[in-house]
Amino acid sequence: DVIIIFITNMSHYAINGYAVNAMNFLLKPIAYFPFSQELKRTLEKLESKKQYYFLLPTSKGTARVSSRKILYIESMKHQLIFVTSDEQYVMYGTMKETEQNLKDSNFYRSNNCYLVNLAKVTGIEGEFAIIDDDIKLKISRPRKKGFIEALAQYMGG
């Protein structure tokens, strides 16, 4: 998860930058504005890669699950159900605490029961968020505007 930006006055090395997946190649002398724009773009890219891990109980012990793999989290009777495309993990906890832990990530509360990974939303149909093309989760009326704004922000405005 390293981002490389070359800043040099030797343009003939630009091709070598592609060999190490450099994000960009800036030639000296560089003005403040292009440099600040590149720095902003880099920070946004780093922020979008941020992920969290949960230690979730399984029948065989404990699994380390990345927030990127979670489709949504459902709250039911003091239990949290972490749903991935492969399986479900159940643990005790509160939705409020989990939402607070994920406030800087791409999760948004669609109603009292669901905390949705915005990266997994493939559409909205009426009052439902479509997750991974086939799961429909209800969006409550009071949260719909905020949910759509958060989704638009995640998708790039």
mmCIF file with all atom_site columns, N, CA and C in Angstrom, residues 16 32 54-55 61 113 121 151:
data_model
loop_
_atom_site.group_PDB
_atom_site.id
_atom_site.type_symbol
_atom_site.label_atom_id
_atom_site.label_alt_id
_atom_site.label_comp_id
_atom_site.label_asym_id
_atom_site.label_entity_id
_atom_site.label_seq_id
_atom_site.pdbx_PDB_ins_code
_atom_site.Cartn_x
_atom_site.Cartn_y
_atom_site.Cartn_z
_atom_site.occupancy
_atom_site.B_iso_or_equiv
_atom_site.pdbx_formal_charge
_atom_site.auth_seq_id
_atom_site.auth_comp_id
_atom_site.auth_asym_id
_atom_site.auth_atom_id
_atom_site.pdbx_PDB_model_num
ATOM 1  N N  . ASN A 1 16  ? 10.955  4.163   -16.349 1.00 0.00 ? 16  ASN A N  1
ATOM 2  C CA . ASN A 1 16  ? 11.281  3.259   -15.245 1.00 0.00 ? 16  ASN A CA 1
ATOM 3  C C  . ASN A 1 16  ? 10.269  3.355   -14.118 1.00 0.00 ? 16  ASN A C  1
ATOM 4  N N  . TYR A 1 32  ? 3.854   25.266  -7.082  1.00 0.00 ? 32  TYR A N  1
ATOM 5  C CA . TYR A 1 32  ? 3.103   24.845  -5.894  1.00 0.00 ? 32  TYR A CA 1
ATOM 6  C C  . TYR A 1 32  ? 1.757   24.219  -6.262  1.00 0.00 ? 32  TYR A C  1
ATOM 7  N N  . PHE A 1 54  ? -11.874 -7.067  11.640  1.00 0.00 ? 54  PHE A N  1
ATOM 8  C CA . PHE A 1 54  ? -12.659 -7.541  12.766  1.00 0.00 ? 54  PHE A CA 1
ATOM 9  C C  . PHE A 1 54  ? -12.212 -8.955  13.098  1.00 0.00 ? 54  PHE A C  1
ATOM 10 N N  . LEU A 1 55  ? -12.115 -9.265  14.374  1.00 0.00 ? 55  LEU A N  1
ATOM 11 C CA . LEU A 1 55  ? -11.889 -10.632 14.816  1.00 0.00 ? 55  LEU A CA 1
ATOM 12 C C  . LEU A 1 55  ? -13.260 -11.187 15.154  1.00 0.00 ? 55  LEU A C  1
ATOM 13 N N  . GLY A 1 61  ? -13.062 -21.291 15.679  1.00 0.00 ? 61  GLY A N  1
ATOM 14 C CA . GLY A 1 61  ? -12.248 -20.370 16.472  1.00 0.00 ? 61  GLY A CA 1
ATOM 15 C C  . GLY A 1 61  ? -12.578 -18.931 16.144  1.00 0.00 ? 61  GLY A C  1
ATOM 16 N N  . CYS A 1 113 ? -31.397 -1.314  11.506  1.00 0.00 ? 113 CYS A N  1
ATOM 17 C CA . CYS A 1 113 ? -30.897 -2.693  11.479  1.00 0.00 ? 113 CYS A CA 1
ATOM 18 C C  . CYS A 1 113 ? -29.645 -2.905  10.637  1.00 0.00 ? 113 CYS A C  1
ATOM 19 N N  . VAL A 1 121 ? -22.693 -1.453  -2.810  1.00 0.00 ? 121 VAL A N  1
ATOM 20 C CA . VAL A 1 121 ? -24.001 -1.042  -3.320  1.00 0.00 ? 121 VAL A CA 1
ATOM 21 C C  . VAL A 1 121 ? -23.926 -0.971  -4.839  1.00 0.00 ? 121 VAL A C  1
ATOM 22 N N  . LEU A 1 151 ? -23.599 7.804   -0.547  1.00 0.00 ? 151 LEU A N  1
ATOM 23 C CA . LEU A 1 151 ? -23.291 6.954   -1.691  1.00 0.00 ? 151 LEU A CA 1
ATOM 24 C C  . LEU A 1 151 ? -22.720 7.781   -2.838  1.00 0.00 ? 151 LEU A C  1
#
